[in-house]
Coordinates of C-alpha atoms in Angstrom, one line a residue:
A1 CA -0.2 -0.2 -0.1
I2 CA 1.3 3.6 -1.0
N3 CA -0.1 6.2 1.7
R4 CA -1.4 9.6 0.7
Q5 CA 2.3 11.4 2.2
T6 CA 4.1 9.2 -0.5
L7 CA 1.5 9.8 -3.2
A8 CA 1.8 13.5 -2.6
A9 CA 5.5 13.6 -2.8
R10 CA 5.8 11.7 -6.1
R11 CA 3.0 13.8 -7.9
P12 CA 4.4 17.6 -8.7
P13 CA 2.2 20.5 -7.4
T14 CA -0.8 21.2 -10.1
E15 CA -1.8 25.0 -10.5
I16 CA -4.9 25.9 -10.9
T17 CA -4.8 29.1 -13.2
P18 CA -7.2 31.8 -12.4
W19 CA -10.0 32.8 -14.1
Y20 CA -9.8 36.4 -14.7
G21 CA -8.6 37.3 -10.9
P22 CA -8.8 35.8 -7.7
V23 CA -11.5 33.3 -6.1
R24 CA -14.7 34.9 -5.8
G25 CA -18.6 33.9 -6.4
F26 CA -19.7 35.0 -10.0
A27 CA -21.9 38.3 -10.2
F28 CA -23.5 39.3 -13.4
A29 CA -22.7 42.8 -12.6
R30 CA -18.6 42.5 -12.2
E31 CA -18.5 39.6 -14.8
V32 CA -20.7 39.7 -17.7
Q33 CA -21.9 43.7 -17.4
P34 CA -18.4 45.0 -19.0
V35 CA -18.8 42.6 -22.0
L36 CA -22.2 44.3 -22.7
D37 CA -20.7 48.0 -22.1
R38 CA -18.2 47.3 -24.7
Y39 CA -20.2 45.4 -27.0
C40 CA -24.2 46.5 -26.8
T41 CA -25.2 49.6 -24.5
A42 CA -24.3 52.1 -27.3
C43 CA -27.4 50.7 -29.1
H44 CA -29.1 48.6 -26.1
D45 CA -29.5 51.7 -24.1
G46 CA -33.6 52.0 -23.3
R47 CA -34.5 53.7 -26.7
P48 CA -36.3 52.2 -29.5
Q49 CA -34.1 51.0 -32.8
W50 CA -34.1 53.0 -36.3
N51 CA -37.5 51.1 -37.2
G52 CA -39.4 52.1 -33.8
K53 CA -39.3 48.9 -32.7
P54 CA -38.1 48.7 -28.9
L55 CA -34.6 47.3 -28.0
A56 CA -33.7 45.0 -25.3
D57 CA -32.1 47.6 -22.4
L58 CA -29.0 46.5 -21.2
R59 CA -27.6 49.3 -19.6
G60 CA -26.1 48.0 -16.0
S61 CA -27.2 50.7 -13.9
K62 CA -31.0 50.3 -14.2
M63 CA -32.5 48.0 -11.9
I64 CA -35.6 46.7 -11.7
T65 CA -38.6 48.2 -9.6
D66 CA -41.7 46.1 -10.6
W67 CA -40.5 42.3 -9.4
K68 CA -43.2 40.3 -9.2
S69 CA -43.3 36.6 -9.5
D70 CA -46.1 34.0 -8.8
I71 CA -44.2 30.7 -9.9
A72 CA -40.9 30.9 -7.7
G73 CA -42.7 30.6 -4.3
H74 CA -44.7 33.6 -4.6
V75 CA -41.0 35.0 -3.2
S76 CA -41.4 38.5 -1.3
P77 CA -40.1 41.5 -3.4
T78 CA -38.2 42.4 -0.2
V79 CA -35.7 39.1 -1.1
G80 CA -36.1 38.6 -4.8
G81 CA -36.4 40.9 -7.8
K82 CA -32.9 42.3 -7.2
F83 CA -31.5 42.3 -10.8
S84 CA -30.7 45.1 -13.4
V85 CA -32.6 45.7 -16.4
A86 CA -30.0 44.2 -18.5
Y87 CA -29.9 41.0 -16.4
A88 CA -33.7 40.8 -16.9
E89 CA -33.6 41.6 -20.6
L90 CA -30.4 39.4 -21.4
H91 CA -31.6 36.0 -19.7
R92 CA -34.6 35.9 -21.6
Y93 CA -32.7 34.4 -24.6
V94 CA -30.9 31.6 -22.7
R95 CA -32.3 28.6 -22.5
R96 CA -32.2 27.1 -18.7
P97 CA -33.8 24.6 -16.7
G98 CA -36.3 25.9 -14.0
I99 CA -36.4 26.5 -9.9
E100 CA -36.2 23.0 -9.5
S101 CA -34.2 21.0 -12.6
D102 CA -35.2 17.5 -13.8
L103 CA -33.4 14.7 -11.5
H104 CA -32.9 12.6 -14.6
M105 CA -29.4 11.9 -16.0
L106 CA -29.7 14.8 -18.7
S107 CA -27.5 14.1 -22.5
P108 CA -24.9 15.7 -22.8
M109 CA -24.6 19.1 -23.3
D110 CA -28.6 19.4 -23.4
Y111 CA -27.7 23.1 -21.4
H112 CA -24.6 23.9 -23.5
A113 CA -24.2 27.1 -24.6
D114 CA -24.5 26.6 -28.5
T115 CA -28.3 26.1 -27.7
T116 CA -29.1 29.6 -26.5
E117 CA -30.4 32.0 -29.0
L118 CA -27.7 35.0 -27.7
V119 CA -24.5 32.7 -28.8
Q120 CA -26.7 31.7 -31.9
L121 CA -27.4 35.6 -32.5
L122 CA -23.9 36.8 -31.8
R123 CA -22.1 34.1 -33.8
K124 CA -24.1 35.1 -36.7
G125 CA -22.7 38.4 -36.6
H126 CA -25.3 40.3 -35.0
Y127 CA -24.8 44.3 -36.7
G128 CA -21.1 43.7 -37.0
V129 CA -20.3 42.6 -33.3
V130 CA -17.2 40.4 -33.1
L131 CA -16.4 39.3 -29.8
D132 CA -13.2 39.0 -28.6
A133 CA -12.2 35.6 -26.9
E134 CA -12.2 36.6 -23.3
S135 CA -15.7 38.4 -23.6
W136 CA -16.9 34.7 -25.4
D137 CA -15.6 33.0 -22.2
R138 CA -17.4 35.5 -19.9
L139 CA -20.4 35.1 -21.6
I140 CA -20.7 31.3 -22.0
T141 CA -19.5 30.5 -18.5
W142 CA -22.5 32.5 -17.5
I143 CA -24.6 30.6 -19.3
D144 CA -22.6 27.1 -17.9
L145 CA -23.4 28.7 -14.4
N146 CA -27.2 28.8 -15.2
T147 CA -27.3 32.3 -15.4
P148 CA -26.6 33.8 -11.9
Y149 CA -26.9 37.3 -11.0
H150 CA -25.6 37.3 -7.7
G151 CA -22.4 36.3 -6.4
T152 CA -23.0 36.6 -2.9
W153 CA -25.7 35.8 -0.4
S154 CA -24.9 39.2 1.5
E155 CA -26.0 41.0 -1.5
I156 CA -29.6 39.6 -1.6
V157 CA -30.0 39.8 2.1
G158 CA -27.2 41.9 3.7
R159 CA -23.8 40.6 5.3
Q160 CA -24.9 40.2 8.6
A161 CA -27.9 37.7 7.8
V162 CA -25.3 35.4 6.8
E163 CA -22.5 35.7 8.9
K164 CA -23.1 32.5 10.8
Q165 CA -23.4 30.3 7.4
A166 CA -20.6 32.2 6.1
A167 CA -18.0 31.1 8.6
R168 CA -19.5 27.6 8.9
R169 CA -18.8 27.7 5.1
R170 CA -15.5 28.9 5.8
E171 CA -14.6 26.3 8.4
M172 CA -15.8 23.5 6.4
L173 CA -13.6 24.6 3.0
R174 CA -10.8 24.7 5.5
R175 CA -11.1 21.2 7.5
Y176 CA -12.1 19.3 4.0
A177 CA -10.5 21.1 1.1
G178 CA -8.0 22.6 2.3
V179 CA -8.7 25.9 1.1
D180 CA -9.3 29.1 3.0
V181 CA -11.4 31.8 1.3
D182 CA -14.2 34.1 2.3
P183 CA -17.4 33.2 0.4
E184 CA -19.2 36.5 0.9
A185 CA -16.2 38.8 -0.1
I186 CA -15.8 40.6 -3.1
P187 CA -12.5 41.2 -3.9
E188 CA -11.3 44.0 -5.9
L189 CA -11.0 43.1 -9.7
P190 CA -9.1 44.5 -12.5
R191 CA -11.0 45.9 -15.2
P192 CA -11.5 43.6 -18.1
V193 CA -9.4 44.0 -21.3
L194 CA -11.8 43.8 -23.8
A195 CA -11.3 43.7 -27.8
G196 CA -13.0 42.7 -30.5
G197 CA -13.7 43.3 -34.5
R198 CA -16.1 45.8 -35.5
Q199 CA -18.7 46.4 -33.1
A200 CA -21.7 49.0 -32.8
A201 CA -21.1 49.5 -29.0
A202 CA -17.0 50.1 -29.7
D203 CA -16.4 53.4 -29.5
P204 CA -12.8 53.8 -30.0
Q205 CA -12.9 58.1 -31.1
G206 CA -15.3 58.4 -28.0
N207 CA -18.2 59.5 -30.3
S208 CA -21.7 59.7 -28.6
S209 CA -23.9 56.8 -28.1
A210 CA -26.5 58.8 -30.4
T211 CA -23.2 58.7 -33.1
L212 CA -22.8 54.9 -32.8
R213 CA -26.7 54.3 -33.3
A214 CA -26.5 56.3 -36.4
A215 CA -23.4 54.3 -37.5
V216 CA -25.8 51.1 -37.0
S217 CA -29.0 52.4 -38.4
G218 CA -26.7 53.3 -41.7
L219 CA -25.3 49.8 -41.5
A220 CA -28.9 48.4 -41.4
S221 CA -29.6 50.6 -44.2
A222 CA -26.4 49.5 -46.3
D223 CA -27.4 46.0 -46.0
R224 CA -31.1 46.7 -46.8
K225 CA -29.8 48.4 -50.1
Q226 CA -27.1 45.6 -50.7
A227 CA -30.0 42.5 -50.7
S228 CA -32.4 44.8 -52.7
A229 CA -29.1 44.6 -55.6
Q230 CA -28.7 40.9 -55.0
A231 CA -32.3 40.3 -55.2
S232 CA -32.6 42.2 -58.6
A233 CA -29.7 39.9 -59.6
Q234 CA -30.8 36.6 -58.4
G235 CA -34.5 36.7 -57.5
A236 CA -35.7 34.6 -60.2
P237 CA -38.7 32.8 -59.5
P238 CA -38.3 28.5 -58.7
V239 CA -38.6 26.8 -62.1
V240 CA -40.3 23.2 -61.9
P241 CA -39.7 21.4 -65.3
S242 CA -42.9 21.9 -67.0
G243 CA -45.6 19.0 -66.7
W244 CA -43.7 17.5 -63.7
Q245 CA -45.9 14.6 -62.4
P246 CA -44.2 12.7 -59.0
A247 CA -44.5 9.7 -58.9
P248 CA -46.7 8.2 -56.1
P249 CA -45.3 8.0 -52.4
Q250 CA -43.6 4.9 -51.4
R251 CA -43.8 3.2 -47.9
F252 CA -41.4 0.8 -46.4
D253 CA -42.2 -1.4 -43.2
L254 CA -39.9 -0.8 -40.6
G255 CA -41.4 -3.6 -38.5
G256 CA -44.2 -4.0 -36.1
G257 CA -46.7 -2.1 -38.0
V258 CA -44.8 1.0 -38.8
L259 CA -44.6 2.6 -41.8
L260 CA -41.9 4.9 -43.5
E261 CA -43.4 7.2 -46.3
M262 CA -41.5 8.7 -48.9
V263 CA -42.5 11.5 -51.4
Q264 CA -40.6 12.7 -54.6
V265 CA -39.7 15.9 -54.9
P266 CA -39.1 17.1 -58.7
P267 CA -35.9 18.3 -59.9
G268 CA -35.5 22.2 -60.6
E269 CA -33.8 25.2 -59.8
F270 CA -34.3 28.1 -57.4
T271 CA -32.7 31.1 -55.3
M272 CA -31.1 29.5 -52.2
G273 CA -30.9 31.9 -49.4
D274 CA -32.3 35.5 -48.5
P275 CA -31.3 38.3 -49.7
D276 CA -32.6 40.0 -46.8
G277 CA -31.6 37.5 -44.2
E278 CA -29.1 37.1 -41.3
A279 CA -25.5 37.2 -43.0
D280 CA -25.0 33.5 -43.2
E281 CA -27.6 33.4 -45.9
R282 CA -25.9 35.7 -48.1
P283 CA -25.3 35.8 -51.1
A284 CA -28.3 34.4 -52.4
T285 CA -27.4 31.8 -54.8
R286 CA -28.9 30.1 -57.8
V287 CA -28.8 26.3 -57.3
K288 CA -29.9 23.5 -59.4
I289 CA -31.2 20.3 -58.4
P290 CA -30.5 18.1 -61.1
R291 CA -32.3 15.3 -60.3
P292 CA -35.6 14.2 -58.4
F293 CA -35.3 12.2 -55.1
W294 CA -37.3 11.1 -52.2
L295 CA -38.0 12.9 -49.0
G296 CA -39.7 12.1 -45.7
R297 CA -43.5 13.1 -45.8
F298 CA -42.7 13.6 -42.2
E299 CA -40.1 14.0 -39.8
V300 CA -38.6 10.8 -38.1
T301 CA -41.2 9.7 -35.3
N302 CA -40.1 8.1 -31.7
Q303 CA -41.9 5.2 -32.7
Q304 CA -39.8 4.7 -36.1
Y305 CA -36.8 5.9 -34.2
A306 CA -37.4 2.8 -32.0
R307 CA -37.3 0.5 -34.7
F308 CA -33.9 1.2 -34.9
D309 CA -33.1 1.9 -31.1
P310 CA -35.5 1.0 -28.2
G311 CA -33.3 2.5 -26.0
H312 CA -33.5 6.1 -27.3
D313 CA -35.1 8.5 -25.1
S314 CA -36.3 12.0 -26.3
H315 CA -36.9 13.0 -22.7
V316 CA -39.3 15.4 -21.9
E317 CA -38.7 19.6 -21.9
S318 CA -37.8 21.1 -18.6
M319 CA -40.5 23.0 -16.2
H320 CA -39.7 26.1 -15.4
G321 CA -41.4 26.3 -11.8
Y322 CA -41.2 24.1 -9.3
Q323 CA -41.4 20.3 -10.4
F324 CA -43.0 18.5 -7.5
G325 CA -43.1 15.1 -8.6
M326 CA -44.0 16.6 -12.3
H327 CA -41.8 15.3 -15.0
G328 CA -41.7 18.4 -17.4
Y329 CA -43.3 18.6 -20.8
A330 CA -43.3 15.1 -22.9
L331 CA -41.5 14.9 -26.4
D332 CA -41.2 11.4 -26.2
R333 CA -45.0 10.5 -27.5
P334 CA -44.6 7.6 -30.2
R335 CA -46.1 10.2 -33.1
Q336 CA -43.9 13.1 -31.8
P337 CA -40.5 13.6 -34.0
V338 CA -37.5 11.9 -32.2
V339 CA -35.4 14.6 -30.9
R340 CA -31.6 14.6 -29.0
V341 CA -30.2 12.5 -31.9
S342 CA -27.1 13.4 -32.6
W343 CA -26.0 14.3 -36.5
S344 CA -23.9 10.8 -36.3
Q345 CA -27.0 9.0 -35.0
A346 CA -29.3 10.3 -37.9
M347 CA -26.8 9.0 -40.0
A348 CA -26.8 5.5 -38.7
F349 CA -30.5 5.2 -38.7
C350 CA -30.0 6.0 -42.7
Q351 CA -27.4 3.1 -42.9
W352 CA -29.5 0.8 -40.9
L353 CA -32.8 1.7 -43.0
S354 CA -30.7 1.2 -46.2
A355 CA -29.6 -2.5 -44.8
R356 CA -33.4 -3.1 -44.3
T357 CA -34.9 -1.9 -47.4
G358 CA -32.1 -1.8 -50.3
R359 CA -32.7 1.3 -50.8
R360 CA -30.2 4.0 -50.6
F361 CA -31.1 6.3 -47.5
R362 CA -29.0 9.5 -46.3
L363 CA -29.9 12.9 -45.0
P364 CA -31.0 15.5 -47.5
T365 CA -28.4 18.3 -48.3
E366 CA -28.6 21.5 -47.5
A367 CA -29.8 22.8 -51.2
E368 CA -32.0 19.8 -51.2
W369 CA -33.8 20.5 -47.7
E370 CA -34.3 24.2 -48.8
W371 CA -35.5 23.2 -52.4
A372 CA -38.0 21.1 -50.7
C373 CA -39.0 23.3 -47.9
R374 CA -39.9 26.6 -50.4
A375 CA -42.1 24.1 -52.7
G376 CA -41.6 26.4 -55.7
S377 CA -42.4 29.5 -53.3
P378 CA -39.6 32.0 -53.3
A379 CA -41.2 34.2 -49.9
S380 CA -40.1 33.3 -46.6
F381 CA -42.5 30.6 -45.8
F382 CA -44.3 28.2 -48.4
F383 CA -47.4 29.8 -47.2
G384 CA -46.3 33.6 -47.6
P385 CA -44.3 36.1 -46.2
E386 CA -42.4 36.2 -42.9
D387 CA -45.4 38.0 -41.1
A388 CA -48.2 35.7 -42.4
D389 CA -50.4 33.7 -40.1
Y390 CA -49.0 30.2 -40.2
T391 CA -51.3 28.5 -37.5
R392 CA -53.0 26.0 -40.3
Y393 CA -48.9 25.1 -41.8
A394 CA -46.6 25.1 -38.6
N395 CA -45.8 24.7 -34.9
L396 CA -44.0 27.9 -33.9
G397 CA -42.7 29.4 -31.0
D398 CA -46.0 31.8 -30.5
R399 CA -48.2 32.5 -27.7
S400 CA -48.9 28.9 -26.5
L401 CA -45.5 29.2 -24.6
R402 CA -47.0 31.5 -22.0
Q403 CA -47.7 27.5 -20.8
F404 CA -44.1 27.7 -19.3
A405 CA -45.4 30.6 -16.4
I406 CA -46.7 27.7 -14.5
D407 CA -47.6 27.7 -10.4
T408 CA -47.1 24.1 -8.9
F409 CA -46.8 25.4 -5.5
V410 CA -49.8 24.4 -4.0
Q411 CA -51.7 23.4 -7.1
V412 CA -50.7 23.1 -10.5
R413 CA -51.9 25.8 -12.7
V414 CA -51.1 27.9 -15.7
L415 CA -51.0 31.4 -14.6
E416 CA -54.0 33.4 -16.5
K417 CA -52.0 36.7 -17.2
P418 CA -48.5 35.7 -16.3
G419 CA -46.1 38.9 -15.7
K420 CA -42.8 39.9 -17.7
Y421 CA -40.8 37.7 -14.9
D422 CA -42.6 34.3 -14.8
D423 CA -43.2 34.7 -19.2
W424 CA -39.6 35.4 -19.9
V425 CA -39.4 32.9 -23.4
P426 CA -39.4 35.2 -26.3
K427 CA -42.4 34.4 -28.6
D428 CA -44.7 35.6 -31.4
E429 CA -47.6 36.9 -29.3
R430 CA -49.8 37.3 -32.6
Y431 CA -51.1 33.4 -32.7
D432 CA -51.3 30.4 -30.9
D433 CA -51.0 27.2 -33.5
G434 CA -52.6 24.9 -31.0
A435 CA -49.5 23.4 -29.8
F436 CA -46.9 23.9 -26.6
V437 CA -43.8 21.9 -27.3
S438 CA -43.4 19.5 -30.4
A439 CA -46.7 18.6 -32.1
D440 CA -47.5 14.7 -33.3
V441 CA -46.3 14.6 -37.3
G442 CA -49.1 15.7 -39.4
R443 CA -51.1 17.6 -37.3
Y444 CA -50.8 20.7 -39.9
Q445 CA -51.4 20.9 -43.6
P446 CA -48.6 19.9 -45.8
N447 CA -46.5 22.1 -48.3
P448 CA -47.5 21.8 -52.3
W449 CA -45.4 18.8 -52.8
G450 CA -47.1 16.7 -49.5
L451 CA -44.5 17.6 -46.8
Y452 CA -45.6 18.1 -43.4
D453 CA -43.4 20.3 -40.7
M454 CA -41.0 21.6 -43.2
H455 CA -41.4 25.0 -40.9
G456 CA -41.5 24.2 -37.2
N457 CA -42.1 21.6 -34.8
V458 CA -38.2 20.5 -34.8
W459 CA -35.3 21.5 -36.3
E460 CA -33.8 19.0 -38.8
W461 CA -30.4 17.7 -39.7
T462 CA -28.9 18.1 -42.7
L463 CA -25.8 16.2 -44.5
S464 CA -24.4 19.6 -45.1
A465 CA -21.3 20.9 -43.2
Y466 CA -21.9 24.9 -42.1
A467 CA -20.1 26.6 -44.9
P468 CA -20.3 29.9 -46.2
Y469 CA -22.4 31.0 -49.2
P470 CA -22.4 31.0 -52.3
Y471 CA -23.5 27.4 -52.0
R472 CA -22.0 24.6 -53.9
D473 CA -22.4 20.8 -54.0
D474 CA -18.8 20.4 -54.6
D475 CA -16.5 22.0 -52.1
G476 CA -16.4 19.2 -49.6
R477 CA -19.5 20.5 -47.3
N478 CA -21.5 17.7 -48.2
D479 CA -18.7 14.9 -47.6
P480 CA -20.1 13.3 -44.8
G481 CA -16.4 12.0 -43.3
S482 CA -15.2 15.3 -42.4
M483 CA -16.2 16.2 -38.6
E484 CA -17.0 20.0 -39.1
R485 CA -20.5 21.4 -37.2
R486 CA -23.7 20.2 -39.4
V487 CA -26.3 22.6 -40.1
V488 CA -29.7 22.4 -39.2
R489 CA -32.9 23.7 -40.7
G490 CA -36.6 24.5 -40.5
G491 CA -36.8 25.8 -36.7
S492 CA -39.0 24.7 -34.4
W493 CA -42.1 25.0 -31.2
Y494 CA -39.3 27.4 -29.3
D495 CA -38.4 29.6 -32.5
R496 CA -40.3 32.8 -33.5
P497 CA -41.2 32.8 -37.0
K498 CA -37.8 34.9 -38.3
R499 CA -36.0 31.9 -36.9
C500 CA -38.0 29.3 -39.2
R501 CA -37.8 30.7 -42.5
S502 CA -36.8 28.8 -45.4
S503 CA -33.2 30.0 -45.6
F504 CA -32.7 30.3 -41.6
R505 CA -29.4 28.1 -40.7
L506 CA -28.0 27.0 -37.6
A507 CA -25.3 24.2 -36.3
Y508 CA -24.3 21.9 -34.4
W509 CA -21.4 19.8 -34.1
P510 CA -21.9 15.9 -35.4
F511 CA -21.9 14.4 -32.0
Q512 CA -24.0 17.1 -30.1
K513 CA -27.7 16.2 -28.9
V514 CA -29.8 18.7 -28.9
F515 CA -33.9 18.9 -27.3
N516 CA -35.3 20.3 -30.4
V517 CA -33.5 18.8 -33.0
G518 CA -34.5 15.7 -34.8
F519 CA -34.5 14.9 -38.7
R520 CA -35.8 13.2 -42.0
V521 CA -34.7 11.2 -44.4
A522 CA -33.6 11.2 -48.2
M523 CA -33.9 8.8 -50.5
E524 CA -32.1 8.0 -53.9
P525 CA -33.9 7.5 -57.3

């Protein structure tokens, strides 16, 4: 036997690199607000944007004064709600579990920063903002820690109220961890050294906030002019061969009475991308689909995927209130689309399906997916523009997301008129499409080519790696052997219409399992 003293003598000492300063509790105002001050507050200063719509106020100096919650155990305003307006606004764009998280083992990366709208928006180059490495580290660490605001208990209830508890914590740290730190200390911190590329909030010349806001308005105007030029040059309507008639649908028996239905998609030519869209949707590119192919009429369901992997669990979406024995919102019903499957697992399902049927199945390329989604329409949705009423056609992030504001403290009830601190998930308040989380496939009307849920319900993996436009089939992006992030398309029940457009793109690592990402299969002729 080797005793502890001998082991310690043999091992070289390990030094832990401090995280931007001394040991301390992570506080939003000290760790994240400097990033917002550097990059965001020149525009997000409480005034409306150039088109008159409100902008999130990300100033850290302004505290909320109207705190009220009916799902957090009816916490007294003397204790709860001690947050800045910036925190109250920013945390809305981070997906996170509620007061009591799911006690089950979660999928790896289930609440990873990649799954949050905040990180997705910034990675797309929000108005030219380019974060430096330390700023990214601070935002992602905040998300990893479940978006805290306070770094100490003292800042909530006062030092005197926690003095005995803090002393006991310090004693236990000394006794059992060999660490002597004051958990309630607020040390002096060096000001973060933040630097980046083109930012709306960066002002090396000392210009006023108004000057910077005008610059961003000019940037938006320039983007619209560039988009109009692209649209004029590349906005020819989609073209389907004259007289095209699809073959009848094909059905494949997966065993146990479970069928998979495939619909034939025509060849043709269309403008891929959106000159008015995000930076990664431009330049819009004229793309040809040279031959017909087959695509799943529906997203692959839990029931279908279980024929390949009976042990898979799409699980639930966590509640935002106390759970008190309630598991969450089901995503694992038989006809709901399968989720929390990685790109690699989706590809494995295609290989299994190919072996079972003798046909060649795969994931659709990004171009095939968008062509099939548009179904001959140049608009943002096959049924119309971005502001169209989608309630008959798609399950998007609508006002049904208010159901996250649920009180289980005494009895289970969805709050009839939830306040903004209980009902905080971004949503389209105009409509209610009748579904809260993912719906059983086939519930909404199909597009003109007979495909269901191409917009919304769940995101769908494509074969393609996430690469810039112009799109090309032969530039390596459709090589299944590469390890780049893979594109998902279509949006989900959690996403507002602008994120569910035909051309909108996100990407995840091929090994990543995401709460609202599934897939549908393509089949070669």
